[in-house]
Amino acid sequence: MGVLVDSNVISDLITRDPNWFSWSSEKIRYWGNREILAINPLIMAEVSPAFDSYEELDKALPAQWYFREELPWEASFLAGRCFLQYRRRLGVRRSPMPDFYIGAHALVRGHRLLTRDISRYRTYFPGLELIAPD
């Protein structure tokens, strides 16, 4: 088991967010000393606008700290089903599909998810272990 790190936590570190930097850096440090921290291509894509090149992004998320895990095919089905459930419950309100794929990836691989966006993950992935603010 590892810890999939959501893009909002990584963004806190990159931007040194005044409200969340301390919490996010403490959780990265704590869990990084106990488990493998993982990211996937969607997470990298979500944080990439903060950088001018792939090389800068790659340097900010070194592979020795963040294991780059491919998206599991099984997660695509789960993400789609959860997204459909979301759409049926909330109608025209839109949420990006990547959040559902990230949750599905963590659940299918048996990872915990380190995130600040807990409501959607708790609602649509009730079996997913979250590391989140109290």
PDB file of N, CA and C in Angstrom, residues 20-85:
ATOM      1  N   TRP A  20      -2.458  26.431   3.779  1.00  0.00           N
ATOM      2  CA  TRP A  20      -2.318  24.978   3.748  1.00  0.00           C
ATOM      3  C   TRP A  20      -0.888  24.459   3.670  1.00  0.00           C
ATOM      4  N   PHE A  21       0.096  25.316   3.436  1.00  0.00           N
ATOM      5  CA  PHE A  21       1.467  24.842   3.275  1.00  0.00           C
ATOM      6  C   PHE A  21       1.941  24.023   4.477  1.00  0.00           C
ATOM      7  N   SER A  22       1.700  24.527   5.659  1.00  0.00           N
ATOM      8  CA  SER A  22       2.172  23.839   6.867  1.00  0.00           C
ATOM      9  C   SER A  22       1.552  22.442   6.989  1.00  0.00           C
ATOM     10  N   TRP A  23       0.228  22.349   6.833  1.00  0.00           N
ATOM     11  CA  TRP A  23      -0.447  21.064   6.946  1.00  0.00           C
ATOM     12  C   TRP A  23       0.042  20.098   5.867  1.00  0.00           C
ATOM     13  N   SER A  24       0.083  20.567   4.621  1.00  0.00           N
ATOM     14  CA  SER A  24       0.466  19.696   3.509  1.00  0.00           C
ATOM     15  C   SER A  24       1.913  19.232   3.624  1.00  0.00           C
ATOM     16  N   SER A  25       2.822  20.125   3.979  1.00  0.00           N
ATOM     17  CA  SER A  25       4.234  19.719   4.089  1.00  0.00           C
ATOM     18  C   SER A  25       4.432  18.743   5.247  1.00  0.00           C
ATOM     19  N   GLU A  26       3.707  18.937   6.339  1.00  0.00           N
ATOM     20  CA  GLU A  26       3.817  18.011   7.468  1.00  0.00           C
ATOM     21  C   GLU A  26       3.314  16.621   7.077  1.00  0.00           C
ATOM     22  N   LYS A  27       2.208  16.553   6.342  1.00  0.00           N
ATOM     23  CA  LYS A  27       1.665  15.255   5.915  1.00  0.00           C
ATOM     24  C   LYS A  27       2.587  14.572   4.898  1.00  0.00           C
ATOM     25  N   ILE A  28       3.139  15.338   3.974  1.00  0.00           N
ATOM     26  CA  ILE A  28       4.091  14.762   3.003  1.00  0.00           C
ATOM     27  C   ILE A  28       5.295  14.187   3.739  1.00  0.00           C
ATOM     28  N   ARG A  29       5.815  14.938   4.676  1.00  0.00           N
ATOM     29  CA  ARG A  29       6.982  14.482   5.443  1.00  0.00           C
ATOM     30  C   ARG A  29       6.633  13.229   6.254  1.00  0.00           C
ATOM     31  N   TYR A  30       5.510  13.271   6.968  1.00  0.00           N
ATOM     32  CA  TYR A  30       5.106  12.153   7.811  1.00  0.00           C
ATOM     33  C   TYR A  30       4.898  10.880   6.990  1.00  0.00           C
ATOM     34  N   TRP A  31       4.041  10.973   5.961  1.00  0.00           N
ATOM     35  CA  TRP A  31       3.719   9.777   5.184  1.00  0.00           C
ATOM     36  C   TRP A  31       4.864   9.350   4.278  1.00  0.00           C
ATOM     37  N   GLY A  32       5.666  10.304   3.825  1.00  0.00           N
ATOM     38  CA  GLY A  32       6.823   9.961   3.003  1.00  0.00           C
ATOM     39  C   GLY A  32       7.866   9.142   3.748  1.00  0.00           C
ATOM     40  N   ASN A  33       7.896   9.262   5.071  1.00  0.00           N
ATOM     41  CA  ASN A  33       8.807   8.468   5.895  1.00  0.00           C
ATOM     42  C   ASN A  33       8.238   7.106   6.243  1.00  0.00           C
ATOM     43  N   ARG A  34       6.986   6.845   5.900  1.00  0.00           N
ATOM     44  CA  ARG A  34       6.333   5.594   6.269  1.00  0.00           C
ATOM     45  C   ARG A  34       5.849   4.762   5.088  1.00  0.00           C
ATOM     46  N   GLU A  35       5.496   5.422   4.009  1.00  0.00           N
ATOM     47  CA  GLU A  35       4.906   4.746   2.854  1.00  0.00           C
ATOM     48  C   GLU A  35       5.508   5.311   1.571  1.00  0.00           C
ATOM     49  N   ILE A  36       5.250   4.633   0.482  1.00  0.00           N
ATOM     50  CA  ILE A  36       5.606   5.168  -0.831  1.00  0.00           C
ATOM     51  C   ILE A  36       4.589   6.232  -1.188  1.00  0.00           C
ATOM     52  N   LEU A  37       5.065   7.419  -1.572  1.00  0.00           N
ATOM     53  CA  LEU A  37       4.184   8.467  -2.073  1.00  0.00           C
ATOM     54  C   LEU A  37       4.094   8.291  -3.583  1.00  0.00           C
ATOM     55  N   ALA A  38       2.893   8.318  -4.114  1.00  0.00           N
ATOM     56  CA  ALA A  38       2.692   8.089  -5.544  1.00  0.00           C
ATOM     57  C   ALA A  38       1.917   9.247  -6.166  1.00  0.00           C
ATOM     58  N   ILE A  39       2.175   9.453  -7.444  1.00  0.00           N
ATOM     59  CA  ILE A  39       1.404  10.383  -8.264  1.00  0.00           C
ATOM     60  C   ILE A  39       1.110   9.672  -9.578  1.00  0.00           C
ATOM     61  N   ASN A  40       0.169  10.218 -10.328  1.00  0.00           N
ATOM     62  CA  ASN A  40      -0.135   9.645 -11.635  1.00  0.00           C
ATOM     63  C   ASN A  40      -0.129  10.755 -12.684  1.00  0.00           C
ATOM     64  N   PRO A  41      -0.293  10.424 -13.949  1.00  0.00           N
ATOM     65  CA  PRO A  41      -0.259  11.454 -14.991  1.00  0.00           C
ATOM     66  C   PRO A  41      -1.317  12.554 -14.824  1.00  0.00           C
ATOM     67  N   LEU A  42      -2.482  12.228 -14.288  1.00  0.00           N
ATOM     68  CA  LEU A  42      -3.508  13.246 -14.083  1.00  0.00           C
ATOM     69  C   LEU A  42      -3.079  14.256 -13.024  1.00  0.00           C
ATOM     70  N   ILE A  43      -2.478  13.772 -11.974  1.00  0.00           N
ATOM     71  CA  ILE A  43      -2.006  14.652 -10.909  1.00  0.00           C
ATOM     72  C   ILE A  43      -0.908  15.572 -11.443  1.00  0.00           C
ATOM     73  N   MET A  44       0.009  15.012 -12.213  1.00  0.00           N
ATOM     74  CA  MET A  44       1.055  15.850 -12.815  1.00  0.00           C
ATOM     75  C   MET A  44       0.445  16.880 -13.754  1.00  0.00           C
ATOM     76  N   ALA A  45      -0.556  16.489 -14.517  1.00  0.00           N
ATOM     77  CA  ALA A  45      -1.202  17.431 -15.436  1.00  0.00           C
ATOM     78  C   ALA A  45      -1.877  18.570 -14.673  1.00  0.00           C
ATOM     79  N   GLU A  46      -2.495  18.254 -13.548  1.00  0.00           N
ATOM     80  CA  GLU A  46      -3.189  19.289 -12.786  1.00  0.00           C
ATOM     81  C   GLU A  46      -2.233  20.307 -12.171  1.00  0.00           C
ATOM     82  N   VAL A  47      -1.022  19.905 -11.835  1.00  0.00           N
ATOM     83  CA  VAL A  47      -0.068  20.860 -11.249  1.00  0.00           C
ATOM     84  C   VAL A  47       0.848  21.494 -12.296  1.00  0.00           C
ATOM     85  N   SER A  48       0.846  20.975 -13.505  1.00  0.00           N
ATOM     86  CA  SER A  48       1.768  21.454 -14.540  1.00  0.00           C
ATOM     87  C   SER A  48       1.626  22.923 -14.916  1.00  0.00           C
ATOM     88  N   PRO A  49       0.441  23.555 -14.837  1.00  0.00           N
ATOM     89  CA  PRO A  49       0.365  24.975 -15.207  1.00  0.00           C
ATOM     90  C   PRO A  49       1.275  25.891 -14.386  1.00  0.00           C
ATOM     91  N   ALA A  50       1.741  25.438 -13.253  1.00  0.00           N
ATOM     92  CA  ALA A  50       2.637  26.245 -12.415  1.00  0.00           C
ATOM     93  C   ALA A  50       4.061  26.290 -12.958  1.00  0.00           C
ATOM     94  N   PHE A  51       4.341  25.543 -14.021  1.00  0.00           N
ATOM     95  CA  PHE A  51       5.708  25.421 -14.535  1.00  0.00           C
ATOM     96  C   PHE A  51       5.769  25.801 -16.007  1.00  0.00           C
ATOM     97  N   ASP A  52       6.952  26.231 -16.422  1.00  0.00           N
ATOM     98  CA  ASP A  52       7.160  26.626 -17.818  1.00  0.00           C
ATOM     99  C   ASP A  52       7.625  25.483 -18.701  1.00  0.00           C
ATOM    100  N   SER A  53       8.094  24.390 -18.074  1.00  0.00           N
ATOM    101  CA  SER A  53       8.576  23.262 -18.873  1.00  0.00           C
ATOM    102  C   SER A  53       8.377  21.963 -18.103  1.00  0.00           C
ATOM    103  N   TYR A  54       8.392  20.863 -18.857  1.00  0.00           N
ATOM    104  CA  TYR A  54       8.289  19.553 -18.219  1.00  0.00           C
ATOM    105  C   TYR A  54       9.480  19.318 -17.300  1.00  0.00           C
ATOM    106  N   GLU A  55      10.635  19.798 -17.692  1.00  0.00           N
ATOM    107  CA  GLU A  55      11.845  19.606 -16.882  1.00  0.00           C
ATOM    108  C   GLU A  55      11.707  20.267 -15.505  1.00  0.00           C
ATOM    109  N   GLU A  56      11.108  21.454 -15.472  1.00  0.00           N
ATOM    110  CA  GLU A  56      10.880  22.129 -14.189  1.00  0.00           C
ATOM    111  C   GLU A  56       9.882  21.340 -13.328  1.00  0.00           C
ATOM    112  N   LEU A  57       8.834  20.862 -13.963  1.00  0.00           N
ATOM    113  CA  LEU A  57       7.838  20.049 -13.255  1.00  0.00           C
ATOM    114  C   LEU A  57       8.479  18.781 -12.711  1.00  0.00           C
ATOM    115  N   ASP A  58       9.251  18.116 -13.535  1.00  0.00           N
ATOM    116  CA  ASP A  58       9.923  16.880 -13.140  1.00  0.00           C
ATOM    117  C   ASP A  58      10.877  17.124 -11.969  1.00  0.00           C
ATOM    118  N   LYS A  59      11.545  18.243 -11.987  1.00  0.00           N
ATOM    119  CA  LYS A  59      12.478  18.588 -10.903  1.00  0.00           C
ATOM    120  C   LYS A  59      11.713  18.880  -9.601  1.00  0.00           C
ATOM    121  N   ALA A  60      10.559  19.513  -9.713  1.00  0.00           N
ATOM    122  CA  ALA A  60       9.758  19.827  -8.532  1.00  0.00           C
ATOM    123  C   ALA A  60       9.120  18.590  -7.903  1.00  0.00           C
ATOM    124  N   LEU A  61       8.921  17.548  -8.712  1.00  0.00           N
ATOM    125  CA  LEU A  61       8.332  16.291  -8.236  1.00  0.00           C
ATOM    126  C   LEU A  61       9.310  15.147  -8.498  1.00  0.00           C
ATOM    127  N   PRO A  62      10.437  15.136  -7.798  1.00  0.00           N
ATOM    128  CA  PRO A  62      11.463  14.139  -8.099  1.00  0.00           C
ATOM    129  C   PRO A  62      10.975  12.701  -7.921  1.00  0.00           C
ATOM    130  N   ALA A  63      11.374  11.864  -8.851  1.00  0.00           N
ATOM    131  CA  ALA A  63      10.942  10.460  -8.846  1.00  0.00           C
ATOM    132  C   ALA A  63      11.392   9.727  -7.588  1.00  0.00           C
ATOM    133  N   GLN A  64      12.458  10.164  -6.946  1.00  0.00           N
ATOM    134  CA  GLN A  64      12.882   9.496  -5.717  1.00  0.00           C
ATOM    135  C   GLN A  64      11.952   9.823  -4.541  1.00  0.00           C
ATOM    136  N   TRP A  65      11.127  10.855  -4.658  1.00  0.00           N
ATOM    137  CA  TRP A  65      10.146  11.190  -3.625  1.00  0.00           C
ATOM    138  C   TRP A  65       8.746  10.743  -4.004  1.00  0.00           C
ATOM    139  N   TYR A  66       8.421  10.848  -5.287  1.00  0.00           N
ATOM    140  CA  TYR A  66       7.073  10.543  -5.766  1.00  0.00           C
ATOM    141  C   TYR A  66       7.148   9.464  -6.836  1.00  0.00           C
ATOM    142  N   PHE A  67       6.703   8.270  -6.483  1.00  0.00           N
ATOM    143  CA  PHE A  67       6.662   7.178  -7.440  1.00  0.00           C
ATOM    144  C   PHE A  67       5.628   7.504  -8.504  1.00  0.00           C
ATOM    145  N   ARG A  68       6.023   7.396  -9.751  1.00  0.00           N
ATOM    146  CA  ARG A  68       5.124   7.677 -10.862  1.00  0.00           C
ATOM    147  C   ARG A  68       4.395   6.388 -11.240  1.00  0.00           C
ATOM    148  N   GLU A  69       3.127   6.357 -10.897  1.00  0.00           N
ATOM    149  CA  GLU A  69       2.339   5.150 -11.126  1.00  0.00           C
ATOM    150  C   GLU A  69       1.384   5.380 -12.288  1.00  0.00           C
ATOM    151  N   GLU A  70       1.356   4.421 -13.181  1.00  0.00           N
ATOM    152  CA  GLU A  70       0.426   4.484 -14.308  1.00  0.00           C
ATOM    153  C   GLU A  70      -0.998   4.319 -13.806  1.00  0.00           C
ATOM    154  N   LEU A  71      -1.923   4.826 -14.570  1.00  0.00           N
ATOM    155  CA  LEU A  71      -3.336   4.661 -14.224  1.00  0.00           C
ATOM    156  C   LEU A  71      -3.780   3.236 -14.527  1.00  0.00           C
ATOM    157  N   PRO A  72      -4.381   2.574 -13.554  1.00  0.00           N
ATOM    158  CA  PRO A  72      -4.851   1.205 -13.806  1.00  0.00           C
ATOM    159  C   PRO A  72      -6.107   1.211 -14.675  1.00  0.00           C
ATOM    160  N   TRP A  73      -6.165   0.286 -15.606  1.00  0.00           N
ATOM    161  CA  TRP A  73      -7.315   0.188 -16.496  1.00  0.00           C
ATOM    162  C   TRP A  73      -8.605  -0.021 -15.723  1.00  0.00           C
ATOM    163  N   GLU A  74      -8.538  -0.805 -14.644  1.00  0.00           N
ATOM    164  CA  GLU A  74      -9.738  -1.069 -13.853  1.00  0.00           C
ATOM    165  C   GLU A  74     -10.327   0.221 -13.287  1.00  0.00           C
ATOM    166  N   ALA A  75      -9.481   1.196 -13.026  1.00  0.00           N
ATOM    167  CA  ALA A  75      -9.944   2.457 -12.454  1.00  0.00           C
ATOM    168  C   ALA A  75     -10.806   3.238 -13.439  1.00  0.00           C
ATOM    169  N   SER A  76     -10.605   3.019 -14.732  1.00  0.00           N
ATOM    170  CA  SER A  76     -11.392   3.766 -15.715  1.00  0.00           C
ATOM    171  C   SER A  76     -12.879   3.444 -15.591  1.00  0.00           C
ATOM    172  N   PHE A  77     -13.200   2.185 -15.375  1.00  0.00           N
ATOM    173  CA  PHE A  77     -14.598   1.803 -15.227  1.00  0.00           C
ATOM    174  C   PHE A  77     -15.187   2.392 -13.950  1.00  0.00           C
ATOM    175  N   LEU A  78     -14.472   2.241 -12.849  1.00  0.00           N
ATOM    176  CA  LEU A  78     -14.944   2.764 -11.570  1.00  0.00           C
ATOM    177  C   LEU A  78     -15.109   4.278 -11.620  1.00  0.00           C
ATOM    178  N   ALA A  79     -14.152   4.972 -12.211  1.00  0.00           N
ATOM    179  CA  ALA A  79     -14.243   6.431 -12.334  1.00  0.00           C
ATOM    180  C   ALA A  79     -15.483   6.827 -13.134  1.00  0.00           C
ATOM    181  N   GLY A  80     -15.722   6.139 -14.236  1.00  0.00           N
ATOM    182  CA  GLY A  80     -16.891   6.435 -15.055  1.00  0.00           C
ATOM    183  C   GLY A  80     -18.198   6.191 -14.329  1.00  0.00           C
ATOM    184  N   ARG A  81     -18.275   5.111 -13.578  1.00  0.00           N
ATOM    185  CA  ARG A  81     -19.498   4.796 -12.835  1.00  0.00           C
ATOM    186  C   ARG A  81     -19.750   5.821 -11.733  1.00  0.00           C
ATOM    187  N   CYS A  82     -18.703   6.200 -11.022  1.00  0.00           N
ATOM    188  CA  CYS A  82     -18.856   7.205  -9.960  1.00  0.00           C
ATOM    189  C   CYS A  82     -19.214   8.565 -10.546  1.00  0.00           C
ATOM    190  N   PHE A  83     -18.637   8.905 -11.683  1.00  0.00           N
ATOM    191  CA  PHE A  83     -18.955  10.167 -12.342  1.00  0.00           C
ATOM    192  C   PHE A  83     -20.419  10.178 -12.792  1.00  0.00           C
ATOM    193  N   LEU A  84     -20.900   9.061 -13.316  1.00  0.00           N
ATOM    194  CA  LEU A  84     -22.294   8.946 -13.718  1.00  0.00           C
ATOM    195  C   LEU A  84     -23.220   9.131 -12.508  1.00  0.00           C
ATOM    196  N   GLN A  85     -22.868   8.508 -11.405  1.00  0.00           N
ATOM    197  CA  GLN A  85     -23.649   8.657 -10.175  1.00  0.00           C
ATOM    198  C   GLN A  85     -23.671  10.130  -9.738  1.00  0.00           C
TER     199      GLN A  85
END
